[in-house]
Amino acid sequence: MATLDRRAFLRTTGMAGLALGLAACGDSGTSGASGSGFGAVKIQLSWKKNVEFAGEYFADSKGYYKAAGFSQVELLSGGGSGTSVESGLTTGRCWIGLSTPTITAPAVLQGAPLKIVGATFQKNPFAIVSLGKNPIKDPKDLAGKKIGVQDSNELVWNALLKSNGIDPSSVTRVPFQSDPSMLTSGQLDGYVGFVTSGPVRLKMQGVDAAHMLFADHGLPLVAETFTVTQETIDKERDKLKAFLTAEIKGWRDAVADPAKAAELAAKTYGKDQNLDVAEQTEEAKMQNELVVTPDAKANGLFTMTSELIEQNIASLAKAGLTVKAENLFDLSILEEIYKADASLKLS
């Protein structure tokens, strides 16, 4: 159904063509002149509309965006050409976007004044998917195995091996195009994919699947990160706080009700994607494990501890992306939100 291309560790995003003239970006998509609070804004999603964006669906359908002062929040579907969050922000196509450090960091290194202000997924969904009867539970289990790796995921694969001191020659890398039948037929012992999709789909087919999260084995990275321009932080801080507050409320609902999250994805927001409600429900349950961690419970959704930030910076460095934490992350907005209203934290 969905390919893994956009899940590449470092996909081609047309960074060379990023426009850095941001004069109009801060007010992109707004209608402030109408006098209706913060007006309308556009959020660029990282992929096509499925349950991955359940929090946004709740925030929209339950009126959290409007209550926060927005006349409209348009959810721009991703997954196609010209939908890069980073280029959208720098050209003014969107006001905020959902991306990942492995895509935002290269843009920042090339001069784009962008910042990550929160992370929906505290753990990146990248995993080695294998069969329950022959599970790969630890990086040391990779030796002698045949692993499917898309070309677009080569960097994340190499970074995993490097993080765990594994000789690449000890593993047979097999060209892979996201076809799980290569696993069930025995052509592969495992493949690099998203834990929120592959294992769930195999389970729906009656296949017992196992997975090994990269984030738990030497390569901790966040995902579905809220990314904005520095100008938005500097000049529209209250507006950004209002938006993130609505998002927190939406994601609290999504975490609490996976079935409703799946229904919103399949029957309303992603109704043109031919999504299966049962499968989307299972994916919602799986992604909750990436969204709700002990730190997220203690500090609030989307927050990142200083330790997690440094772990992300170290993981990026292992992939050849050397960037300073202060140039990529700014969690001060969320800190102010939760300081002002601690009741927003998960109970």
XYZ file of C-alpha atoms in Angstrom:
347
model
C 0.000 0.000 0.000
C 2.533 2.603 1.123
C 6.174 2.480 0.154
C 9.049 3.080 2.516
C 10.657 5.779 0.373
C 9.683 8.669 2.592
C 10.995 6.683 5.518
C 14.482 6.956 4.170
C 17.097 8.040 6.675
C 18.179 10.825 4.343
C 15.937 11.151 1.337
C 16.473 13.458 -1.566
C 14.531 16.608 -0.799
C 15.812 19.049 -3.342
C 17.825 20.906 -0.743
C 19.900 22.671 -3.348
C 16.799 24.509 -4.433
C 15.733 25.731 -1.023
C 14.795 29.370 -1.166
C 16.160 31.235 1.806
C 14.230 34.449 1.325
C 11.893 34.153 4.253
C 10.386 37.620 4.408
C 6.855 36.347 3.888
C 7.211 32.930 5.480
C 6.266 33.937 9.003
C 2.787 34.940 7.894
C 2.418 32.274 5.224
C -1.137 31.074 4.851
C -2.513 33.393 7.510
C -5.442 35.724 7.267
C -4.598 37.924 10.218
C -6.151 40.916 8.514
C -9.552 39.284 8.950
C -9.299 39.912 12.681
C -10.181 36.274 13.487
C -7.474 35.475 16.016
C -4.502 33.799 14.390
C -6.277 33.268 11.073
C -5.613 30.247 8.885
C -2.388 28.268 8.688
C -1.117 25.270 6.780
C 0.707 22.290 8.259
C 2.662 20.067 5.884
C 2.336 16.413 6.850
C 5.270 14.088 6.263
C 3.216 11.470 4.460
C -0.207 10.644 3.080
C -3.129 10.946 5.450
C -3.224 7.824 7.590
C -3.417 7.177 11.322
C 0.102 8.563 11.781
C -1.514 12.004 12.050
C -4.354 11.045 14.378
C -3.578 13.880 16.772
C -4.050 16.427 14.008
C -7.386 14.838 13.070
C -8.633 15.082 16.654
C -7.390 18.661 17.005
C -9.305 19.603 13.872
C -12.496 17.573 14.353
C -12.907 18.429 18.047
C -12.333 22.125 17.486
C -9.069 22.475 19.408
C -7.488 24.507 16.631
C -10.435 26.888 16.495
C -10.547 27.201 20.277
C -6.873 28.171 20.140
C -7.672 31.051 17.793
C -7.220 29.571 14.314
C -9.954 30.064 11.751
C -8.596 27.047 9.846
C -5.670 24.640 9.960
C -5.208 23.015 6.575
C -3.556 19.584 6.667
C -1.420 19.278 3.544
C -0.904 15.672 2.513
C 2.679 14.552 1.989
C 4.241 11.694 0.098
C 4.358 13.280 -3.334
C 6.770 15.484 -5.214
C 7.011 19.030 -3.950
C 5.866 18.159 -0.415
C 9.153 18.551 1.448
C 8.491 20.224 4.782
C 11.808 22.044 4.700
C 11.306 23.553 1.249
C 7.693 24.337 2.131
C 8.775 26.326 5.156
C 11.474 28.265 3.374
C 9.248 29.131 0.402
C 6.180 29.928 2.488
C 4.020 27.046 1.238
C 3.358 26.033 4.839
C 3.663 27.634 8.271
C 4.679 24.509 10.204
C 5.506 20.958 9.201
C 6.077 17.425 10.454
C 9.487 16.092 9.526
C 12.474 14.271 11.061
C 15.948 15.343 12.239
C 17.586 13.342 9.470
C 15.912 15.577 6.898
C 15.865 18.880 8.766
C 19.534 18.678 9.802
C 20.869 18.705 6.203
C 18.705 21.756 5.458
C 20.050 23.551 8.521
C 23.610 22.639 7.563
C 22.968 24.216 4.170
C 21.831 27.456 5.758
C 18.079 27.124 6.178
C 17.030 28.890 9.432
C 14.773 26.097 10.699
C 14.214 24.644 14.160
C 12.569 21.559 15.601
C 10.267 22.653 18.435
C 8.771 19.296 19.429
C 8.684 15.583 18.593
C 5.481 13.546 18.356
C 7.360 10.237 18.146
C 9.888 10.032 20.976
C 11.278 6.986 19.224
C 11.844 6.708 15.487
C 9.796 3.850 13.954
C 12.790 2.385 12.071
C 13.181 -1.306 12.850
C 14.432 -4.628 11.589
C 11.289 -6.642 10.865
C 11.664 -10.424 11.066
C 9.544 -13.529 11.590
C 8.580 -14.728 15.032
C 9.938 -18.196 14.264
C 13.358 -16.735 13.403
C 13.447 -13.418 15.280
C 16.180 -10.798 15.136
C 16.052 -9.356 18.633
C 19.510 -7.844 18.953
C 22.068 -6.381 16.519
C 24.391 -9.335 17.175
C 21.680 -11.554 15.671
C 22.293 -9.878 12.281
C 25.511 -11.832 11.636
C 25.002 -14.350 8.852
C 21.527 -13.018 8.040
C 20.038 -11.778 4.772
C 18.545 -8.325 5.347
C 16.464 -6.334 2.877
C 17.539 -2.700 2.704
C 16.209 -0.094 0.304
C 18.830 2.141 -1.293
C 17.085 5.103 0.318
C 17.648 3.552 3.750
C 21.354 2.835 3.264
C 22.508 5.552 5.654
C 20.315 4.454 8.541
C 21.389 0.863 7.958
C 25.077 1.735 7.954
C 24.608 3.925 11.033
C 22.998 1.001 12.885
C 25.910 -1.275 12.033
C 28.436 1.377 13.056
C 26.642 2.057 16.336
C 26.841 -1.593 17.290
C 30.322 -2.394 15.978
C 29.026 -4.838 13.380
C 31.191 -5.651 10.363
C 29.033 -4.955 7.261
C 30.613 -7.957 5.536
C 29.096 -10.251 8.185
C 25.588 -9.441 6.944
C 24.207 -10.048 3.475
C 22.394 -6.945 2.282
C 19.659 -7.742 -0.223
C 18.039 -5.167 -2.570
C 14.541 -4.500 -1.267
C 11.466 -2.622 -2.451
C 9.189 -2.936 0.607
C 7.700 -6.317 -0.419
C 7.112 -8.294 2.818
C 6.548 -11.491 0.819
C 10.330 -11.667 0.472
C 10.384 -12.238 4.225
C 7.568 -14.762 4.405
C 8.950 -16.722 1.429
C 12.361 -17.072 3.050
C 14.297 -14.852 0.646
C 15.067 -12.580 3.613
C 15.675 -13.078 7.311
C 14.592 -9.503 7.965
C 14.205 -6.078 6.417
C 14.524 -2.405 7.351
C 11.088 -0.857 7.718
C 8.674 1.022 9.969
C 7.531 -0.843 13.075
C 4.141 0.861 12.797
C 3.331 -0.738 9.445
C 5.262 -3.889 8.496
C 4.679 -6.003 11.619
C 1.046 -4.929 11.792
C 0.345 -5.881 8.184
C 2.014 -9.254 8.650
C -0.068 -9.821 11.775
C -3.243 -9.002 9.831
C -2.189 -11.711 7.367
C -1.849 -14.223 10.184
C 1.956 -14.091 10.207
C 3.787 -13.887 13.533
C 6.294 -11.042 13.173
C 9.077 -9.722 15.394
C 10.880 -6.388 15.349
C 14.002 -4.702 16.681
C 13.772 -0.936 17.065
C 16.856 1.018 16.014
C 16.033 3.512 18.770
C 16.547 0.809 21.396
C 19.816 -0.399 19.929
C 22.310 2.414 19.596
C 20.496 4.776 17.239
C 17.961 6.859 19.182
C 16.189 9.374 16.973
C 12.847 11.139 17.238
C 10.339 11.444 14.395
C 7.280 13.407 13.248
C 8.989 16.528 14.525
C 7.256 19.919 14.533
C 9.489 22.126 12.412
C 9.224 25.894 11.916
C 11.309 28.826 10.773
C 13.345 30.818 13.266
C 11.240 33.824 12.307
C 8.113 32.055 13.548
C 9.779 31.449 16.914
C 10.981 35.036 17.146
C 7.915 36.870 15.878
C 4.938 34.548 16.388
C 5.707 32.841 19.673
C 2.186 33.173 21.109
C 0.719 31.835 17.894
C 3.083 28.857 17.988
C 2.208 28.202 21.631
C -1.488 28.235 20.778
C -0.961 25.793 17.922
C 1.150 23.358 19.940
C -1.359 23.490 22.792
C -4.111 22.407 20.387
C -1.818 19.655 19.100
C -1.171 18.400 22.635
C -4.908 18.151 23.252
C -5.412 16.349 19.941
C -2.689 13.822 20.631
C -3.926 13.195 24.171
C -7.224 12.117 22.593
C -5.491 10.055 19.912
C -3.423 8.153 22.465
C -6.520 7.466 24.581
C -8.686 6.183 21.711
C -6.838 4.219 18.977
C -10.112 2.939 17.521
C -11.483 6.450 17.004
C -8.098 7.543 15.638
C -8.331 4.767 13.043
C -11.903 5.706 12.173
C -10.972 9.349 11.603
C -8.060 8.279 9.405
C -9.916 5.721 7.308
C -13.363 7.261 7.027
C -12.736 11.008 7.055
C -9.269 12.464 6.599
C -7.715 9.619 4.602
C -10.880 8.231 3.030
C -9.274 8.385 -0.436
C -6.415 6.119 0.706
C -8.468 2.903 0.963
C -7.357 2.372 4.541
C -8.540 -0.586 6.596
C -9.967 0.458 9.972
C -8.820 -2.694 11.758
C -5.277 -2.334 10.461
C -5.196 1.371 11.242
C -6.349 0.614 14.786
C -3.466 -1.795 15.310
C -1.038 0.736 13.833
C -2.394 3.374 16.207
C -1.770 1.072 19.173
C 1.753 0.377 17.957
C 2.599 4.039 17.412
C 1.353 4.917 20.889
C 4.377 3.039 22.218
C 6.591 5.478 20.299
C 4.627 8.559 21.365
C 4.139 7.795 25.055
C 7.448 7.101 26.798
C 8.237 7.503 30.512
C 9.799 10.895 29.742
C 6.741 11.991 27.758
C 4.525 10.979 30.669
C 6.667 12.916 33.119
C 7.332 16.014 31.047
C 4.495 16.168 28.522
C 3.849 15.078 24.940
C 6.323 16.314 22.288
C 8.960 17.288 24.882
C 12.580 16.144 24.621
C 14.953 15.853 27.541
C 18.445 17.287 27.149
C 19.699 13.705 27.171
C 17.418 12.710 24.292
C 18.501 15.772 22.320
C 22.159 14.868 22.764
C 21.422 11.263 21.767
C 19.832 12.534 18.553
C 22.824 14.753 17.837
C 25.127 11.752 18.366
C 22.999 9.564 16.090
C 23.080 12.195 13.364
C 26.861 12.389 13.673
C 27.102 8.640 13.073
C 25.428 9.277 9.724
C 27.832 12.055 8.834
C 25.520 14.907 9.852
C 27.442 17.002 12.362
C 25.179 19.699 13.746
C 24.996 21.516 17.084
C 21.953 20.915 19.254
C 21.208 24.632 19.600
C 21.152 24.987 15.821
C 18.574 22.236 15.347
C 16.358 22.105 18.455
C 14.424 24.673 20.493
C 12.213 23.059 23.150
C 11.688 26.285 25.096
C 8.208 26.857 23.659
C 6.927 23.548 25.013
C 8.602 24.202 28.357
C 6.664 27.457 28.627
C 3.400 25.752 27.659
C 3.646 23.073 30.330
C 4.916 25.514 32.943
C 1.818 27.626 32.367
C -0.571 24.646 32.383
C 0.708 21.404 33.894
C -2.739 19.840 33.438
C -1.893 19.353 29.762
C 0.438 16.517 30.716
C -0.801 12.955 30.427
C -2.557 11.815 33.588
